[in-house]
Amino acid sequence: MERFSLEGKTALVTGGSRGIGFAVARAFIEAGARVVIAARNEGQLAEAAAALGVNCIGLRCDVSDPGDIARLVARAWELGPLDVLVNNAGISPYYKRAELVSVEEFDAVVRVNLRGSYFASVEVARRMFEAGRGGSIINVSSVAGIMPLERQGVYAATKAGLHQLTKVMALEWAERGVRVNAIAPGWVETDLVDELFASRHGERLRADIPLGRLATPDDVAGAAVWLASDAASYVTGSVVVIDGGRQLR
Ligand code: NAP
């Protein structure tokens, strides 16, 4: 359907070099978009961009550094005004109880997951306002931002924060045509959770998913295409949950 097409649109996907971000970038390109992917590891970024073909370029960026984000957005914009930003870059570097988390660990997660998404949104939205062209911002959050999951305290707080940012920015930017939504996945088969699912906790976590399996990155990408497209032109401030029913338990 034409309203689901991304023909003529340009998107920036942070963390697009693997996992969910890569699947989103691929789905965007399949829907007709041009895509800029960003991540820190330049080798992996170049490989991913090459795999995605002529409608993709990779630009290095560490979203924990607001200066890096500003440079990324400026460079991406030089290639053409952005219509879509996907704040997907995120980390979950440990799985431990709250009393065991250090100040440094706490800050590292907040800097990437929450602060990175915040300033990427602001950088892109300001340019969208100036260009008077509106756009779609999509935050990749998590069901951990909706329901309490043990040993995920800091991560969960960043994702819950992302939900509130989604709503506030959606409210503030609606009249200028910038829609802001979130996608909250449950467990997805990526490097991020490989180790966890290989551990003794893995079986228990899997057993808690009503649909009986982890999501694939492609299970998440379809919602991103919809939210980026004109088919979602009346959708803003929403959190789309893709969790195999996990939050029902
Ligand atoms: P992943 O496979 O580990 O991929 C993470 C991506 O983010 C990579 O491209 C990585 O590239 C990039 N990245 C990490 N830190 C970065 C930084 N400081 N600056 C720029 N890029 C950075 O993870 P994933 O599972 O696809 O996760 C993607 C998003 O989905 C995250 O926000 C995550 O919280 C969320 N999510 C995942 C799951 C899950 O079960 N997998 C569930 C719910 C939500 P570099 O390392 O090269 O920078």
CSV table of C-alpha atoms and ligand atoms in Angstrom, one decimal:
chain,number,residue,atom,x,y,z
A,1,MET,CA,0.0,0.0,0.0
A,2,GLU,CA,1.3,3.4,-0.9
A,3,ARG,CA,0.8,4.9,2.5
A,4,PHE,CA,3.2,2.4,4.0
A,5,SER,CA,5.9,3.3,1.4
A,6,LEU,CA,9.0,5.2,2.5
A,7,GLU,CA,9.8,6.2,-1.1
A,8,GLY,CA,11.5,9.6,-1.1
A,9,LYS,CA,12.2,9.6,2.6
A,10,THR,CA,15.6,9.7,4.4
A,11,ALA,CA,16.1,8.0,7.7
A,12,LEU,CA,18.9,8.0,10.3
A,13,VAL,CA,19.1,4.8,12.4
A,14,THR,CA,21.5,4.9,15.4
A,15,GLY,CA,22.9,1.5,16.3
A,16,GLY,CA,22.2,0.4,12.7
A,17,SER,CA,25.2,-1.9,12.3
A,18,ARG,CA,23.7,-5.0,13.8
A,19,GLY,CA,20.7,-6.4,15.7
A,20,ILE,CA,17.4,-4.5,15.7
A,21,GLY,CA,18.9,-1.4,14.1
A,22,PHE,CA,20.2,-3.3,11.1
A,23,ALA,CA,16.8,-5.0,10.6
A,24,VAL,CA,15.1,-1.6,10.8
A,25,ALA,CA,17.5,-0.1,8.3
A,26,ARG,CA,17.0,-3.1,5.9
A,27,ALA,CA,13.2,-2.8,6.2
A,28,PHE,CA,13.3,0.9,5.5
A,29,ILE,CA,15.4,0.4,2.4
A,30,GLU,CA,13.0,-2.3,1.2
A,31,ALA,CA,10.2,0.2,1.7
A,32,GLY,CA,12.0,2.7,-0.5
A,33,ALA,CA,13.9,4.9,1.9
A,34,ARG,CA,17.5,6.1,1.9
A,35,VAL,CA,19.2,5.3,5.2
A,36,VAL,CA,22.1,6.5,7.2
A,37,ILE,CA,23.2,4.1,9.9
A,38,ALA,CA,25.4,5.1,12.8
A,39,ALA,CA,27.5,3.2,15.4
A,40,ARG,CA,30.9,3.2,17.0
A,41,ASN,CA,32.7,0.2,15.5
A,42,GLU,CA,33.7,1.4,12.0
A,43,GLY,CA,34.6,-2.0,10.6
A,44,GLN,CA,31.2,-3.4,11.5
A,45,LEU,CA,29.5,-0.2,10.3
A,46,ALA,CA,31.2,-0.4,6.9
A,47,GLU,CA,30.2,-4.1,6.5
A,48,ALA,CA,26.6,-3.4,7.4
A,49,ALA,CA,26.4,-0.4,5.0
A,50,ALA,CA,27.9,-2.5,2.2
A,51,ALA,CA,25.4,-5.3,2.9
A,52,LEU,CA,22.5,-2.8,2.8
A,53,GLY,CA,23.5,-1.5,-0.6
A,54,VAL,CA,23.6,1.8,-2.5
A,55,ASN,CA,20.8,3.4,-0.5
A,56,CYS,CA,22.7,3.2,2.8
A,57,ILE,CA,25.7,4.9,4.2
A,58,GLY,CA,27.4,4.4,7.5
A,59,LEU,CA,28.6,7.3,9.7
A,60,ARG,CA,30.6,6.7,12.9
A,61,CYS,CA,29.1,8.2,16.1
A,62,ASP,CA,29.2,7.5,19.8
A,63,VAL,CA,25.7,8.7,21.0
A,64,SER,CA,27.1,9.0,24.6
A,65,ASP,CA,28.9,12.1,23.3
A,66,PRO,CA,26.5,15.0,22.5
A,67,GLY,CA,29.2,16.6,20.3
A,68,ASP,CA,29.4,13.4,18.3
A,69,ILE,CA,25.6,13.4,17.9
A,70,ALA,CA,25.7,17.0,16.6
A,71,ARG,CA,28.4,16.2,14.1
A,72,LEU,CA,26.5,13.1,13.0
A,73,VAL,CA,23.2,14.9,12.4
A,74,ALA,CA,25.0,17.8,10.5
A,75,ARG,CA,26.7,15.3,8.2
A,76,ALA,CA,23.6,13.2,7.7
A,77,TRP,CA,21.6,16.4,6.9
A,78,GLU,CA,24.2,17.5,4.3
A,79,LEU,CA,23.3,14.3,2.4
A,80,GLY,CA,19.6,15.3,2.4
A,81,PRO,CA,17.0,16.5,5.0
A,82,LEU,CA,16.0,13.7,7.4
A,83,ASP,CA,12.4,12.6,7.6
A,84,VAL,CA,12.9,9.9,10.2
A,85,LEU,CA,15.2,9.3,13.2
A,86,VAL,CA,15.3,6.0,15.0
A,87,ASN,CA,16.9,6.2,18.4
A,88,ASN,CA,17.9,2.6,18.6
A,89,ALA,CA,21.5,2.6,19.9
A,90,GLY,CA,21.3,1.1,23.4
A,91,ILE,CA,23.3,-1.0,25.9
A,92,SER,CA,22.5,-3.4,28.7
A,93,PRO,CA,26.0,-4.3,29.8
A,94,TYR,CA,25.2,-6.2,33.0
A,95,TYR,CA,22.4,-8.1,34.7
A,96,LYS,CA,22.7,-7.5,38.4
A,97,ARG,CA,20.7,-6.4,41.4
A,98,ALA,CA,20.4,-2.7,42.2
A,99,GLU,CA,22.8,-2.7,45.2
A,100,LEU,CA,25.7,-4.1,43.1
A,101,VAL,CA,25.6,-1.3,40.4
A,102,SER,CA,28.4,1.2,40.6
A,103,VAL,CA,28.1,4.9,39.8
A,104,GLU,CA,30.2,4.5,36.7
A,105,GLU,CA,28.0,1.6,35.4
A,106,PHE,CA,24.8,3.7,36.2
A,107,ASP,CA,26.1,6.7,34.3
A,108,ALA,CA,27.3,4.6,31.3
A,109,VAL,CA,23.8,3.2,30.6
A,110,VAL,CA,22.1,6.6,31.1
A,111,ARG,CA,24.5,8.3,28.8
A,112,VAL,CA,23.8,6.0,25.9
A,113,ASN,CA,20.1,4.9,26.3
A,114,LEU,CA,18.6,8.1,27.7
A,115,ARG,CA,20.8,11.1,27.1
A,116,GLY,CA,21.9,9.9,23.7
A,117,SER,CA,18.3,9.5,22.5
A,118,TYR,CA,17.3,12.9,24.0
A,119,PHE,CA,20.0,14.9,22.2
A,120,ALA,CA,19.7,13.0,18.9
A,121,SER,CA,16.0,13.9,18.9
A,122,VAL,CA,16.7,17.5,19.8
A,123,GLU,CA,19.4,17.9,17.1
A,124,VAL,CA,17.1,16.3,14.4
A,125,ALA,CA,13.9,18.0,15.5
A,126,ARG,CA,15.5,21.5,15.4
A,127,ARG,CA,16.5,21.0,11.8
A,128,MET,CA,13.1,19.6,11.0
A,129,PHE,CA,11.5,22.7,12.4
A,130,GLU,CA,13.8,25.0,10.5
A,131,ALA,CA,13.1,23.1,7.3
A,132,GLY,CA,9.3,23.3,8.1
A,133,ARG,CA,8.9,19.7,6.9
A,134,GLY,CA,7.9,17.6,10.0
A,135,GLY,CA,9.0,14.1,10.5
A,136,SER,CA,8.9,10.9,12.6
A,137,ILE,CA,11.1,10.1,15.6
A,138,ILE,CA,11.0,6.5,16.9
A,139,ASN,CA,12.6,5.6,20.2
A,140,VAL,CA,13.4,1.9,20.7
A,141,SER,CA,12.7,1.4,24.3
A,142,SER,CA,11.8,-2.0,26.0
A,143,VAL,CA,9.1,-3.7,28.0
A,144,ALA,CA,11.5,-3.3,30.8
A,145,GLY,CA,10.4,0.3,30.7
A,146,ILE,CA,6.8,-0.8,31.4
A,147,MET,CA,7.0,-3.7,33.8
A,148,PRO,CA,9.6,-4.4,36.5
A,149,LEU,CA,12.2,-7.0,35.5
A,150,GLU,CA,14.7,-8.0,38.2
A,151,ARG,CA,18.4,-7.2,37.6
A,152,GLN,CA,17.5,-4.6,35.0
A,153,GLY,CA,17.1,-1.5,37.3
A,154,VAL,CA,19.2,1.1,35.5
A,155,TYR,CA,18.3,-0.2,32.0
A,156,ALA,CA,14.6,-0.2,33.0
A,157,ALA,CA,14.8,3.3,34.3
A,158,THR,CA,16.4,4.6,31.1
A,159,LYS,CA,13.6,2.9,29.0
A,160,ALA,CA,10.8,4.2,31.3
A,161,GLY,CA,12.4,7.6,30.9
A,162,LEU,CA,12.4,7.2,27.2
A,163,HIS,CA,8.6,6.6,27.3
A,164,GLN,CA,8.1,9.8,29.2
A,165,LEU,CA,10.4,11.7,26.8
A,166,THR,CA,8.4,10.2,23.9
A,167,LYS,CA,5.2,11.7,25.3
A,168,VAL,CA,6.6,15.1,26.2
A,169,MET,CA,8.4,15.6,22.9
A,170,ALA,CA,5.3,14.3,21.0
A,171,LEU,CA,3.2,17.0,22.9
A,172,GLU,CA,5.7,19.8,22.4
A,173,TRP,CA,6.5,19.1,18.7
A,174,ALA,CA,3.0,18.0,17.4
A,175,GLU,CA,2.1,21.5,16.1
A,176,ARG,CA,5.3,21.6,14.1
A,177,GLY,CA,4.5,18.2,12.4
A,178,VAL,CA,7.1,16.1,14.2
A,179,ARG,CA,5.6,12.8,15.5
A,180,VAL,CA,7.4,11.0,18.3
A,181,ASN,CA,6.6,7.4,19.2
A,182,ALA,CA,8.3,4.4,20.9
A,183,ILE,CA,8.6,0.8,20.2
A,184,ALA,CA,8.9,-1.4,23.3
A,185,PRO,CA,10.3,-4.8,22.4
A,186,GLY,CA,10.4,-7.8,24.7
A,187,TRP,CA,13.3,-10.2,24.4
A,188,VAL,CA,14.9,-10.1,20.9
A,189,GLU,CA,17.5,-12.5,19.5
A,190,THR,CA,20.5,-10.2,19.2
A,191,ASP,CA,24.1,-9.9,20.6
A,192,LEU,CA,22.6,-7.8,23.5
A,193,VAL,CA,21.0,-10.8,25.1
A,194,ASP,CA,23.0,-13.7,23.8
A,195,GLU,CA,25.0,-14.2,27.0
A,196,LEU,CA,21.9,-13.8,29.2
A,197,PHE,CA,20.0,-16.4,27.3
A,198,ALA,CA,22.9,-18.8,27.4
A,199,SER,CA,23.0,-18.4,31.2
A,200,ARG,CA,20.9,-20.3,33.7
A,201,HIS,CA,18.4,-17.5,33.8
A,202,GLY,CA,17.8,-17.9,30.1
A,203,GLU,CA,15.3,-20.9,30.3
A,204,ARG,CA,13.2,-19.1,32.9
A,205,LEU,CA,13.1,-15.9,30.9
A,206,ARG,CA,12.1,-17.8,27.8
A,207,ALA,CA,9.3,-19.7,29.7
A,208,ASP,CA,7.7,-16.4,30.6
A,209,ILE,CA,7.0,-15.5,27.0
A,210,PRO,CA,3.4,-16.5,26.1
A,211,LEU,CA,4.2,-16.9,22.4
A,212,GLY,CA,7.0,-19.3,23.4
A,213,ARG,CA,10.0,-17.7,21.6
A,214,LEU,CA,12.2,-14.6,21.5
A,215,ALA,CA,11.4,-12.0,18.8
A,216,THR,CA,13.6,-11.8,15.7
A,217,PRO,CA,14.9,-8.3,14.8
A,218,ASP,CA,12.5,-8.5,11.8
A,219,ASP,CA,9.6,-8.8,14.2
A,220,VAL,CA,10.4,-5.4,15.4
A,221,ALA,CA,11.2,-3.7,12.1
A,222,GLY,CA,7.7,-3.8,10.7
A,223,ALA,CA,6.4,-1.5,13.4
A,224,ALA,CA,9.2,0.9,12.7
A,225,VAL,CA,8.3,1.0,9.0
A,226,TRP,CA,4.7,1.8,9.9
A,227,LEU,CA,5.6,4.5,12.4
A,228,ALA,CA,8.0,6.1,9.8
A,229,SER,CA,5.3,6.0,7.1
A,230,ASP,CA,2.4,8.3,6.2
A,231,ALA,CA,0.1,5.4,7.3
A,232,ALA,CA,0.9,6.5,10.9
A,233,SER,CA,0.4,10.2,10.2
A,234,TYR,CA,-2.2,10.4,13.1
A,235,VAL,CA,0.0,8.4,15.6
A,236,THR,CA,2.1,10.4,18.1
A,237,GLY,CA,3.1,9.8,21.7
A,238,SER,CA,2.4,6.1,21.5
A,239,VAL,CA,4.3,3.1,22.8
A,240,VAL,CA,4.0,0.1,20.5
A,241,VAL,CA,4.7,-3.1,22.5
A,242,ILE,CA,6.2,-6.0,20.6
A,243,ASP,CA,6.8,-8.6,23.2
A,244,GLY,CA,5.1,-12.0,22.4
A,245,GLY,CA,2.7,-11.2,25.2
A,246,ARG,CA,5.4,-11.0,27.9
A,247,GLN,CA,3.9,-8.0,29.7
A,248,LEU,CA,0.6,-9.9,30.1
A,249,ARG,CA,2.2,-12.2,32.7
B,1,NAP,P1,22.9,-4.9,19.7
B,1,NAP,O1,22.7,-6.1,18.9
B,1,NAP,O2,23.9,-5.0,20.8
B,1,NAP,O3,23.2,-3.7,18.8
B,1,NAP,C1,23.4,-2.4,19.4
B,1,NAP,C2,23.7,-1.4,18.3
B,1,NAP,O4,23.9,-0.1,19.0
B,1,NAP,C3,25.0,-1.7,17.6
B,1,NAP,O5,24.9,-1.2,16.3
B,1,NAP,C4,26.0,-0.9,18.4
B,1,NAP,O6,27.2,-0.6,17.6
B,1,NAP,C5,25.2,0.4,18.7
B,1,NAP,N1,25.7,1.1,19.8
B,1,NAP,C6,25.9,0.7,21.1
B,1,NAP,N2,26.4,1.7,21.9
B,1,NAP,C7,26.5,2.8,21.1
B,1,NAP,C8,26.9,4.1,21.2
B,1,NAP,N3,27.4,4.5,22.4
B,1,NAP,N4,26.9,5.0,20.2
B,1,NAP,C9,26.4,4.5,19.0
B,1,NAP,N5,26.0,3.3,18.7
B,1,NAP,C10,26.0,2.4,19.8
B,1,NAP,O7,21.5,-4.5,20.5
B,1,NAP,P2,20.0,-4.7,20.0
B,1,NAP,O8,19.4,-5.9,20.8
B,1,NAP,O9,19.8,-4.7,18.6
B,1,NAP,O10,19.3,-3.4,20.7
B,1,NAP,C11,18.9,-2.3,20.0
B,1,NAP,C12,18.0,-1.5,20.9
B,1,NAP,O11,16.8,-2.3,21.2
B,1,NAP,C13,18.6,-1.1,22.2
B,1,NAP,O12,18.1,0.2,22.5
B,1,NAP,C14,18.0,-2.1,23.2
B,1,NAP,O13,17.9,-1.5,24.5
B,1,NAP,C15,16.7,-2.3,22.6
B,1,NAP,N6,16.0,-3.6,23.0
B,1,NAP,C16,16.7,-4.8,22.8
B,1,NAP,C17,16.1,-5.9,23.3
B,1,NAP,C18,16.7,-7.3,23.1
B,1,NAP,O14,16.2,-8.2,23.7
B,1,NAP,N7,17.7,-7.4,22.2
B,1,NAP,C19,14.8,-5.9,24.0
B,1,NAP,C20,14.2,-4.6,24.2
B,1,NAP,C21,14.9,-3.5,23.7
B,1,NAP,P3,28.6,-0.3,18.3
B,1,NAP,O15,28.8,-1.3,19.4
B,1,NAP,O16,29.6,-0.5,17.2
B,1,NAP,O17,28.5,1.1,18.7
